[in-house]
Short mmCIF file of C-alpha atoms and ligand atoms in Angstrom, two decimals:
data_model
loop_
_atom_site.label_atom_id
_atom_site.label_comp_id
_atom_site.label_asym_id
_atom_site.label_seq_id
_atom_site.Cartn_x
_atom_site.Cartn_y
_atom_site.Cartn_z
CA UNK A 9 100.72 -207.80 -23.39
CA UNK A 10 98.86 -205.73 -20.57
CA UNK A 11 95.86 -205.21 -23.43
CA UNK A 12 95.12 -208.74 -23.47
CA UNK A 13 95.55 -209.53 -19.94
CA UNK A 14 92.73 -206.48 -19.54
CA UNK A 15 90.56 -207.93 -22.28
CA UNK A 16 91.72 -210.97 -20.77
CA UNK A 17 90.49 -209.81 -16.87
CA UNK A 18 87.29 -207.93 -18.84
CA UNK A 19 85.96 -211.15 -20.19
CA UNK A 20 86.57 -213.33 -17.12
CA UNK A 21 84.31 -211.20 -15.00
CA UNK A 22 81.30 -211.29 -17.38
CA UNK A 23 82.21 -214.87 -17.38
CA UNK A 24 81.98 -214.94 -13.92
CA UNK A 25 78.71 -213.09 -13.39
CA UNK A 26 77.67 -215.20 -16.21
CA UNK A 27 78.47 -217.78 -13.83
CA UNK A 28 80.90 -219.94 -16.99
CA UNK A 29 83.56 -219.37 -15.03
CA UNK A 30 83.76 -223.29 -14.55
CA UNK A 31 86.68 -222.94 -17.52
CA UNK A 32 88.69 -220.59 -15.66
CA UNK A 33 91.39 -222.72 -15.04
CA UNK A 34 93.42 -222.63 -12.13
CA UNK A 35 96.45 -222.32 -14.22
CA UNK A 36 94.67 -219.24 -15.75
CA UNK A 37 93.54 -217.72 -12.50
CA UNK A 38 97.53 -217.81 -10.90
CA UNK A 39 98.66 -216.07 -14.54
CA UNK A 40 96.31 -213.24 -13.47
CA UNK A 41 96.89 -213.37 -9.73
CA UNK A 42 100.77 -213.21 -10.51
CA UNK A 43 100.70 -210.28 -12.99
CA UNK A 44 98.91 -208.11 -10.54
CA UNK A 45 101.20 -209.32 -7.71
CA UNK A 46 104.99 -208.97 -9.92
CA UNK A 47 106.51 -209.18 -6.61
CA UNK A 48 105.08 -212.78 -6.12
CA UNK A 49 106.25 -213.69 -9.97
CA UNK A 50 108.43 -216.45 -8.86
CA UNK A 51 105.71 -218.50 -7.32
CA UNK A 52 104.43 -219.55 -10.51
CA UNK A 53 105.79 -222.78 -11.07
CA UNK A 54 104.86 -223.46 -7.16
CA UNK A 55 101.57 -222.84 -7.47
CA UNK A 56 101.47 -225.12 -10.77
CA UNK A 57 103.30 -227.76 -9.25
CA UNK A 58 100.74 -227.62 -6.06
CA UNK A 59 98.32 -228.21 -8.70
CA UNK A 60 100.05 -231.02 -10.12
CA UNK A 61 100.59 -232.63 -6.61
CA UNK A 62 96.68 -231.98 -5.76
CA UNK A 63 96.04 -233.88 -8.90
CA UNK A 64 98.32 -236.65 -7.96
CA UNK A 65 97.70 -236.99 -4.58
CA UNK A 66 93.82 -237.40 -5.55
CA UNK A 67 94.04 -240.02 -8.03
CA UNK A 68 96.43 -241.97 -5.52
CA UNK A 69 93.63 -241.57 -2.75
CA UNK A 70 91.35 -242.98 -5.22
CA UNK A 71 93.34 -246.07 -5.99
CA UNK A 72 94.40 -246.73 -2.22
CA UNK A 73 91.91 -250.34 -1.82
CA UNK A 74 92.61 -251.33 -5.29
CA UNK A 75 96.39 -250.63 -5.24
CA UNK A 76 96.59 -251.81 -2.32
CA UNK A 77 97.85 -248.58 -0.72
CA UNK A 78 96.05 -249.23 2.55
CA UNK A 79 97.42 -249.28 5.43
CA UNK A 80 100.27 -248.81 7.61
CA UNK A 81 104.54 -248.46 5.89
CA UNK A 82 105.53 -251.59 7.97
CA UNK A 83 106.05 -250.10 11.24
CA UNK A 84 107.72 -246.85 10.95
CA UNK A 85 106.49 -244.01 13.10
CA UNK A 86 107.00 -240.36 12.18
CA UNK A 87 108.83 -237.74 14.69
CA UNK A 88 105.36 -237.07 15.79
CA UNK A 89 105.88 -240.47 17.34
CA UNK A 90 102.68 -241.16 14.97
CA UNK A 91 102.28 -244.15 13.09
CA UNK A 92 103.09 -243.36 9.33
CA UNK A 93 100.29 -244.82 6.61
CA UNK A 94 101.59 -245.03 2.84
CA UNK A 95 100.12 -242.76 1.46
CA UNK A 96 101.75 -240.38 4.08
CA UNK A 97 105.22 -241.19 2.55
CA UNK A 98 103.73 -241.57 -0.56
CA UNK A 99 102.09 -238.24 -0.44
CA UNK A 100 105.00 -236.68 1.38
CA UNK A 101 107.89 -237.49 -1.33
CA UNK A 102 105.18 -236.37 -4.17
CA UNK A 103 104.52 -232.47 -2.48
CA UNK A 104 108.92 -232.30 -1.49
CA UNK A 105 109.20 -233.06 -5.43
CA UNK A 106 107.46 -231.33 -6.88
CA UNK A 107 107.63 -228.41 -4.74
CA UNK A 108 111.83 -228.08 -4.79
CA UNK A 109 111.69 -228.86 -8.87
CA UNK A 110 110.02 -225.43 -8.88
CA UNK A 111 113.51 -223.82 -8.25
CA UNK A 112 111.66 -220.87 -6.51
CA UNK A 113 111.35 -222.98 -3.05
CA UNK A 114 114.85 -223.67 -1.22
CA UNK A 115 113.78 -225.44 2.10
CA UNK A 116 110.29 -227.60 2.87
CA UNK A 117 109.03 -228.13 6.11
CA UNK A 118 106.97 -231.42 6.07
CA UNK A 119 104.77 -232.93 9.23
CA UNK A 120 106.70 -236.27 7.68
CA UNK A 121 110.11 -234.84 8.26
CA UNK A 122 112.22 -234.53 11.27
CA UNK A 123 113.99 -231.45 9.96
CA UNK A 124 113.74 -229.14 7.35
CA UNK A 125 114.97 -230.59 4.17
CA UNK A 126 117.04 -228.03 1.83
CA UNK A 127 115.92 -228.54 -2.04
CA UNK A 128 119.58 -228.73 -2.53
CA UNK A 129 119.22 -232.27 -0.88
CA UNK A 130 115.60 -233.18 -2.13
CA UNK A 131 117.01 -232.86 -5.89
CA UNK A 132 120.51 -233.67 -5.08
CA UNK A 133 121.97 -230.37 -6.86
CA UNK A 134 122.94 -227.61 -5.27
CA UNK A 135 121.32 -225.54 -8.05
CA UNK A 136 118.18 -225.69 -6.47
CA UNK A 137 119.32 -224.15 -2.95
CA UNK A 138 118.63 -220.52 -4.49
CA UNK A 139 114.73 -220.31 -4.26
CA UNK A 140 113.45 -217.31 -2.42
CA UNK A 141 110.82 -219.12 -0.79
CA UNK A 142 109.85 -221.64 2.05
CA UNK A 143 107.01 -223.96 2.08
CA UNK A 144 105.70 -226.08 4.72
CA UNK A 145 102.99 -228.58 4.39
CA UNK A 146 100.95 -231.91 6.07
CA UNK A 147 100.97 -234.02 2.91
CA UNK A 148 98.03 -235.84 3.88
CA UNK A 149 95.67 -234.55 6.99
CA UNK A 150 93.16 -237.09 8.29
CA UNK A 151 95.38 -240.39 7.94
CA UNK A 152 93.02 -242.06 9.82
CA UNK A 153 90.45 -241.63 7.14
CA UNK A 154 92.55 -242.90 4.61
CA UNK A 155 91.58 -246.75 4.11
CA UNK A 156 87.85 -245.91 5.06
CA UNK A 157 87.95 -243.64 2.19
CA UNK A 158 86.66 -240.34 4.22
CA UNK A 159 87.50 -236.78 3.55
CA UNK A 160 91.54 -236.37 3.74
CA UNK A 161 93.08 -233.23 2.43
CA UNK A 162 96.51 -231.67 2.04
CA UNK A 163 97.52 -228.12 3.63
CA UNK A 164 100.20 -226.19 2.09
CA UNK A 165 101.80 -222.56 3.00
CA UNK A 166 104.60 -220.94 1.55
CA UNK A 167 106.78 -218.14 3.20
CA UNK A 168 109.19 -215.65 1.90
CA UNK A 169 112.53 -216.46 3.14
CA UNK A 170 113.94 -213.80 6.09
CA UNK A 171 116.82 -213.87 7.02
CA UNK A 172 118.28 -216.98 5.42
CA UNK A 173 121.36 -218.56 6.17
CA UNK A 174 121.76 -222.19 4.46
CA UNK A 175 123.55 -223.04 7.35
CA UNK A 176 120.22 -222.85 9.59
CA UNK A 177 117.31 -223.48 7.36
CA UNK A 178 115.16 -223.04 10.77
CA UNK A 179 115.69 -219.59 10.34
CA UNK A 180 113.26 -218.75 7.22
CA UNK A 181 110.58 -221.14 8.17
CA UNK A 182 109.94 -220.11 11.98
CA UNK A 183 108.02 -217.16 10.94
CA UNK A 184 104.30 -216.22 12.15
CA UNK A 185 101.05 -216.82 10.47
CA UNK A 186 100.56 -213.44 9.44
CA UNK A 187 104.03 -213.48 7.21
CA UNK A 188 102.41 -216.33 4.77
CA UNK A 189 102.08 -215.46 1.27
CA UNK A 190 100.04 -218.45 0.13
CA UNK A 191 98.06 -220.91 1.99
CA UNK A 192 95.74 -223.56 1.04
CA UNK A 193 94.36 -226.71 0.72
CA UNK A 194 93.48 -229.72 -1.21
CA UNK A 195 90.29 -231.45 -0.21
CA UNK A 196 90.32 -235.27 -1.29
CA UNK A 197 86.17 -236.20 -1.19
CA UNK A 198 83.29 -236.94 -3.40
CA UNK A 199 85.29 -233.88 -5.34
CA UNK A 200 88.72 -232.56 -5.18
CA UNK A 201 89.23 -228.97 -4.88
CA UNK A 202 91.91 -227.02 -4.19
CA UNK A 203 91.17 -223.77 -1.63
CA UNK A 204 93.44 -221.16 -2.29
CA UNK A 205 94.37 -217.32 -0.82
CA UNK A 206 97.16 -215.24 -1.80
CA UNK A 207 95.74 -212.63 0.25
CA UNK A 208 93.27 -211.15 -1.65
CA UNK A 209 90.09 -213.14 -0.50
CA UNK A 210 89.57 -217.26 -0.79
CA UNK A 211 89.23 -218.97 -3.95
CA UNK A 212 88.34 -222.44 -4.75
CA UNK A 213 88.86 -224.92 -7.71
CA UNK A 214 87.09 -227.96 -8.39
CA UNK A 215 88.74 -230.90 -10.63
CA UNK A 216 87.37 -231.43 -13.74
CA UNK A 217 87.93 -235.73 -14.10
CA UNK A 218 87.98 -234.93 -18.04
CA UNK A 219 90.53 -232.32 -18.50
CA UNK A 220 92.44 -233.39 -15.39
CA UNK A 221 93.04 -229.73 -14.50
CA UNK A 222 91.63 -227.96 -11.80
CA UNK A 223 88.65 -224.90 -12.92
CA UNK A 224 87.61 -221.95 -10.44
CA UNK A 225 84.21 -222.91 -9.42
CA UNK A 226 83.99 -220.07 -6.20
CA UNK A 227 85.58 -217.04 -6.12
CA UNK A 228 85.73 -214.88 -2.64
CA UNK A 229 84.49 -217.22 -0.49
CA UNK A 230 82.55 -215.74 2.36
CA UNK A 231 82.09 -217.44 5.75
CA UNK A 232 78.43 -216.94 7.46
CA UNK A 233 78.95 -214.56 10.30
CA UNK A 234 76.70 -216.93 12.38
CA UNK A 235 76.03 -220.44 11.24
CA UNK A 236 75.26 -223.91 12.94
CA UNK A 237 78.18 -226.39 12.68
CA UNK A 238 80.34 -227.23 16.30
CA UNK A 239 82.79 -229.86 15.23
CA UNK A 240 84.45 -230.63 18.37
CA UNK A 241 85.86 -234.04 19.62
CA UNK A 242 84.13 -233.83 22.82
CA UNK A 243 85.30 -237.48 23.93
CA UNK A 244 87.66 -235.47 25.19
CA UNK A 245 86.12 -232.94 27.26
CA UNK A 246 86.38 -233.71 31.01
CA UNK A 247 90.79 -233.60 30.13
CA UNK A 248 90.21 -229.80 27.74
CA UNK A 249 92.18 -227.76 30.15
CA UNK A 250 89.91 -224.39 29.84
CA UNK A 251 86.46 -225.23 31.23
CA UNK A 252 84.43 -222.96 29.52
CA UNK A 253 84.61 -224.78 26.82
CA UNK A 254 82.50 -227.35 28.21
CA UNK A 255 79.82 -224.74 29.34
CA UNK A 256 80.11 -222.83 26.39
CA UNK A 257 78.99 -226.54 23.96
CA UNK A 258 76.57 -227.20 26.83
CA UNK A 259 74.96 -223.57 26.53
CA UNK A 260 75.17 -224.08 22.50
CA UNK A 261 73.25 -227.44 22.66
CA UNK A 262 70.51 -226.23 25.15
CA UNK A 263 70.14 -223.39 22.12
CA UNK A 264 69.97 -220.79 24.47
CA UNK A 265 72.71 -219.01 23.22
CA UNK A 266 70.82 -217.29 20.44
CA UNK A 267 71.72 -219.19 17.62
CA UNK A 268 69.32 -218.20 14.84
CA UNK A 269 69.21 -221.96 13.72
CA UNK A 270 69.39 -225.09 15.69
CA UNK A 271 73.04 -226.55 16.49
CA UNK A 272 74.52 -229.60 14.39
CA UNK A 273 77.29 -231.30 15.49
CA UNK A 274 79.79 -232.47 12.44
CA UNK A 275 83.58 -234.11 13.08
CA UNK A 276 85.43 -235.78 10.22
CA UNK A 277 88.84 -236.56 11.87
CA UNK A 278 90.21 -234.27 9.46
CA UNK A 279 90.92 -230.79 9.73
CA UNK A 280 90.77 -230.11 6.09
CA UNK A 281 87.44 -231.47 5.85
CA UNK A 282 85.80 -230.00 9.00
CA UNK A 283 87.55 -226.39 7.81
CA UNK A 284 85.83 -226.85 4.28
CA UNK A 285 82.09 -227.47 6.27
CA UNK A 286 82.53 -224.63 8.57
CA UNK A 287 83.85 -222.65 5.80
CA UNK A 288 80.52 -223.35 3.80
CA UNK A 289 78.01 -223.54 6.10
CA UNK A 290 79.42 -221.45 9.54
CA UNK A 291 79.98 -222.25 12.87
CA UNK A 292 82.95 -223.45 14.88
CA UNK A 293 86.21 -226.03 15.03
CA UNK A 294 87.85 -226.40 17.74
CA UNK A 295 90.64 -228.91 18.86
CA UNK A 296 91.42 -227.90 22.72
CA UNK A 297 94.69 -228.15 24.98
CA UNK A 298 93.92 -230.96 27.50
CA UNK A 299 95.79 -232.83 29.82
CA UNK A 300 97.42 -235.43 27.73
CA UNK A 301 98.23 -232.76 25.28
CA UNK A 302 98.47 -229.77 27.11
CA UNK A 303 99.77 -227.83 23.66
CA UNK A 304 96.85 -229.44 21.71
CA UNK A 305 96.97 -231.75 19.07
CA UNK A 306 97.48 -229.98 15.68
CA UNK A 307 100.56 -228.41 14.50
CA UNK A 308 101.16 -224.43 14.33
CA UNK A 309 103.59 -224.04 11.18
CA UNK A 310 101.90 -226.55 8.56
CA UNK A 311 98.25 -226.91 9.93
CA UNK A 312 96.67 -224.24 12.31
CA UNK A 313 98.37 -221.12 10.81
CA UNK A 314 97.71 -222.18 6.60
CA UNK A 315 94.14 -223.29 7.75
CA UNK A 316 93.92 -219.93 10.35
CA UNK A 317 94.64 -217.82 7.13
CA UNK A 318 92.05 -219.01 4.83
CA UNK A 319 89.26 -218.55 7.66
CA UNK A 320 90.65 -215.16 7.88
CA UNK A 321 90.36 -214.44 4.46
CA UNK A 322 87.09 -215.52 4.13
CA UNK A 323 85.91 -213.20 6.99
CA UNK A 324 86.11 -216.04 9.65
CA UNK A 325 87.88 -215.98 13.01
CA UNK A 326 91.11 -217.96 14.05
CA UNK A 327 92.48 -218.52 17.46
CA UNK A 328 94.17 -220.55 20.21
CA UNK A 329 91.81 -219.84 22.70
CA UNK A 330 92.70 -216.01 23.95
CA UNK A 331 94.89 -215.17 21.14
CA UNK A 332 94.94 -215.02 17.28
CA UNK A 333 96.67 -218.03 15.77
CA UNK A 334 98.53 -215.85 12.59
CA UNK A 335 100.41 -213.54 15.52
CA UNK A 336 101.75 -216.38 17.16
CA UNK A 337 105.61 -216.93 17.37
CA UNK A 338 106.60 -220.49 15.70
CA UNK A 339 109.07 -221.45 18.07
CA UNK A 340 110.11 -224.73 16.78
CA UNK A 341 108.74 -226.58 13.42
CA UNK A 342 106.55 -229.16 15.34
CA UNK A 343 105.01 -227.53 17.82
CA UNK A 344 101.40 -227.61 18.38
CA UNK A 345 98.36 -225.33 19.62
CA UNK A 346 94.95 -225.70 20.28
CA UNK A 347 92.77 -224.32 17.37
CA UNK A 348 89.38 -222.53 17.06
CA UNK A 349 88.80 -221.45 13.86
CA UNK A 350 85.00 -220.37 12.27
CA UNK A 351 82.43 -217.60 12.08
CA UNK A 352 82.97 -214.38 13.52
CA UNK A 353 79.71 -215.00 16.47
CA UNK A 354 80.46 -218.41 17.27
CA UNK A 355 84.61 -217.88 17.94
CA UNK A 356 83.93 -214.20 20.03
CA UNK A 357 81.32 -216.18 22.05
CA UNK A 358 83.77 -219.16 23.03
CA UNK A 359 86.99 -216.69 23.87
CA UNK A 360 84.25 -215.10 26.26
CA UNK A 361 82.95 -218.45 27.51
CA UNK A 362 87.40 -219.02 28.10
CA UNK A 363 87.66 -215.75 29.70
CA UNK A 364 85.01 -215.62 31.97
CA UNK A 365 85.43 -219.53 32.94
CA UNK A 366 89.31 -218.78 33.45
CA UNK A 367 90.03 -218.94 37.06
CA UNK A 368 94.08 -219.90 36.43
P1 AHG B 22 97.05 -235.88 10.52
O1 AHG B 22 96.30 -236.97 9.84
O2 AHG B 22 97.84 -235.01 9.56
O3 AHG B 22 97.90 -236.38 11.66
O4 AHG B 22 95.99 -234.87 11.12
C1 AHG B 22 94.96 -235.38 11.90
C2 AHG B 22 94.47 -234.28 12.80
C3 AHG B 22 93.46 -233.37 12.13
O5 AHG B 22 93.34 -233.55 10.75
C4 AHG B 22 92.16 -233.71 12.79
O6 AHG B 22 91.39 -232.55 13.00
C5 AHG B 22 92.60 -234.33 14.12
O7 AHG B 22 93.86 -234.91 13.88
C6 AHG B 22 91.65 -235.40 14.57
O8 AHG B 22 92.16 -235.83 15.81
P2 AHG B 22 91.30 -236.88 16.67
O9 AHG B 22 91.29 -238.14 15.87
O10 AHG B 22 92.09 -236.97 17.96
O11 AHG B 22 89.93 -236.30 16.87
MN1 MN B 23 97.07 -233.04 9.72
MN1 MN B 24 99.32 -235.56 8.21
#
C-alpha cells in the first residue's frame, strides 16, 4: 500500500509541474493529505461530504431565479435577528446533513442555528453522537447577493473536540482559531471552487461541470506581500470606532503610502468573495467595530477565524485591529469581531495607523 501511494505522490508532482494536475481530484488530494496526517484519518468522509455539499449548494445557487428560490422564507428571522433567505435554510439543512452522516462530527455550530445542534438530533440516532469532531459553518455568506446572482460562498471549520461533555456541547466548539484543523471555503461565482487548508499551506479546487467533482487547480496558494485591493465598506466610516482607519484609507488613496501600484477599491458584500480577491491579487479587508456595532459585524467562530486561517496559511495577515484573530478566546458561538485580514504590508500598516490614532 505505502508503494503506490509513493508512486502515487511521485507521479502527482510531475503532474503538477507538468501543470495536468487539473485531474487531481479533490477526493484524491484528501486520500493523500489523510495518509500523511493518520491522526486526522477520521475526517475523511467530512471532507467528502463538504465536497458533496459544495457541489450541491452550487447547483442550487444556480437554479435560485428559475426555481424560484429567490427570496426571503416568509418572514422568519435568524438569532442574528437577520432576515433568513431560502437558500439560507436550504443551504443550512444540506451542510448539518451531510456533515453529521459523516459519523466523525458529533455537534455543528451553524450561523442559522440558535444553539449547537448534537448529530445525535440532526440524524435522530444516538449512534451518531460519537464523532470526535466539531464543525461550525455560515452555510451561505453574502445572502444579500443571492437573487442578484453575485459571488456567495460557504465557510466551513472543523475542530477536534476538548473536553466534551454531551451534556454541554458549548464546551468543544468555544475553542480559538489557532485549534482548527480544517478550514475553508466554497466560492459560488462564474466558477465554484472549494479553498481548502489542513495546515500545510492553501489549496484550491475548481469544479469540473462534466465530471461533477471538484479537481486541484492551485496548490500552495501564496498571498502578495504587498498588493492593491482595499475592500472596505466605507459608508460606514464617520461611526468605525478607531479613527485611524479613516486616515490610514485616506493616506492609501492619496498613494502616498508607498504602494508600488495604484490603489483599487473592490467590495462584494461577501466575505468569501472579497477573501478570494485579496487572496489572489493582495491588499486588505477590513469590516470595522463602529458605533451601531461596536463588536463588528462578522462572526468569530464560523466566519473571521476559518477565513483568518486560510490568509494565514497563505502567508497573509489576520486581525481584529491590535490583535491576531486565531488567538482570540470564543466566548460565546455568535459573537462577532471586527476583521482585517490581507497581505502582510497592507495589515502591519493599518494596526500602526490604529495604534498611533488610538487616543482611548
Ligand atoms: P452573511 O450573508 O452570512 O450574513 O454574511 C454577510 C457578511 C459578509 O459576508 C460581508 O462581508 C458583510 O456581511 C457585508 O456587510 P455589509 O452589507 O454591511 O457591507
Ligand atoms: Mn457570512
Ligand atoms: Mn450567512
Amino acid at each position: 500500500m505505502k508503494f503506490c501511494v509513493l508512486f502515487w505522490l511521485i507521479a502527482v508532482n510531475i503532474l503538477s509541474i507538468s501543470g495536468l494536475n487539473q485531474k487531481y481530484s479533490f477526493k484524491r488530494f484528501i486520500e493523500i493529505e489523510l495518509w500523511r496526517k493518520p491522526e486526522l484519518s477520521e475526517l475523511y468522509p467530512v471532507l467528502s461530504s463538504i465536497e458533496i455539499s459544495c457541489r450541491d449548494i452550487n447547483k442550487l445557487m444556480r437554479r435560485v431565479s428559475t426555481d424560484n428560490l429567490c427570496g426571503l422564507e416568509g418572514n422568519s428571522i435568524n438569532i442574528q435577528g437577520e432576515d433568513q433567505q431560502k437558500l439560507d435554510i436550504i443551504s443550512n439543512r444540506v451542510m448539518k446533513t451531510s456533515l453529521c452522516c459523516s459519523k466523525s462530527i458529533s455537534v455543528v455550530v451553524s450561523e442559522e442555528e440558535e444553539k449547537p445542534c448534537l448529530c445525535s438530533d440532526v440524524i435522530d440516532n444516538i449512534a451518531f453522537s460519537k464523532g470526535e469532531f466539531a464543525a461550525v459553518f455560515d452555510p451561505i455568506d453574502g445572502s444579500s447577493n443571492i437573487d442578484s446572482g453575485l459571488p456567495t460562498g460557504t465557510i466551513f471549520g472543523i475542530y477536534r473536540k476538548q473536553n466534551y461533555n454531551i451534556d454541554d456541547p458549548l464546551s468543544s466548539v468555544l475553542q480559538k482559531g489557532k485549534n482548527l484543523v480544517v478550514a475553508g471555503y466554497c466560492i459560488y461565482a462564474a466558477t465554484s471552487h472549494i479553498v481548502l487548508t489542513m495546515g500545510d499551506g492553501v489549496h484550491m479546487f475548481t469544479l469540473d461541470d462534466y465530471t461533477n467533482k471538484y479537481y486541484l487547480t492551485k496548490s500552495n496558494i501564496q498571498i502578495p506581500k504587498s498588493g492593491p485591493i482595499y475592500s472596505f465598506n466605507d459608508v460606514n466610516k464617520k461611526q468605525w470606532l478607531d479613527i485611524g482607519i479613516e486616515y490610514y484609507l485616506n493616506d492609501l488613496k492619496k498613494g502616498n503610502y508607498g504602494f508600488d501600484t495604484k490603489p483599487q477599491q473592490r467590495y462584494m458584500g461577501a466575505l468569501v468573495a472579497d477573501t478570494h480577491n485579496i487572496i489572489f491579487n493582495g491588499g486588505i479587508f477590513g469590516y470595522p467595530s463602529s458605533i451601531s456595532r461596536p463588536s463588528g459585524k462578522l462572526r468569530l467562530l464560523y466566519e473571521a477565524n476559518p477565513i483568518s486561517m486560510i490568509v494565514e496559511q497563505a502567508g497573509g495577515l489576520a486581525i481584529d485591529g491590535k490583535k491576531r484573530i486565531l488567538e482570540k478566546k470564543v466566548e460565546e458561538i455568535h459573537e462577532r469581531t471586527p476583521l482585517f485580514i490581507g497581505s502582510k504590508q497592507q495589515i502591519t500598516s493599518l494596526k500602526n495607523y490604529i495604534q498611533f490614532f488610538d487616543y482611548k
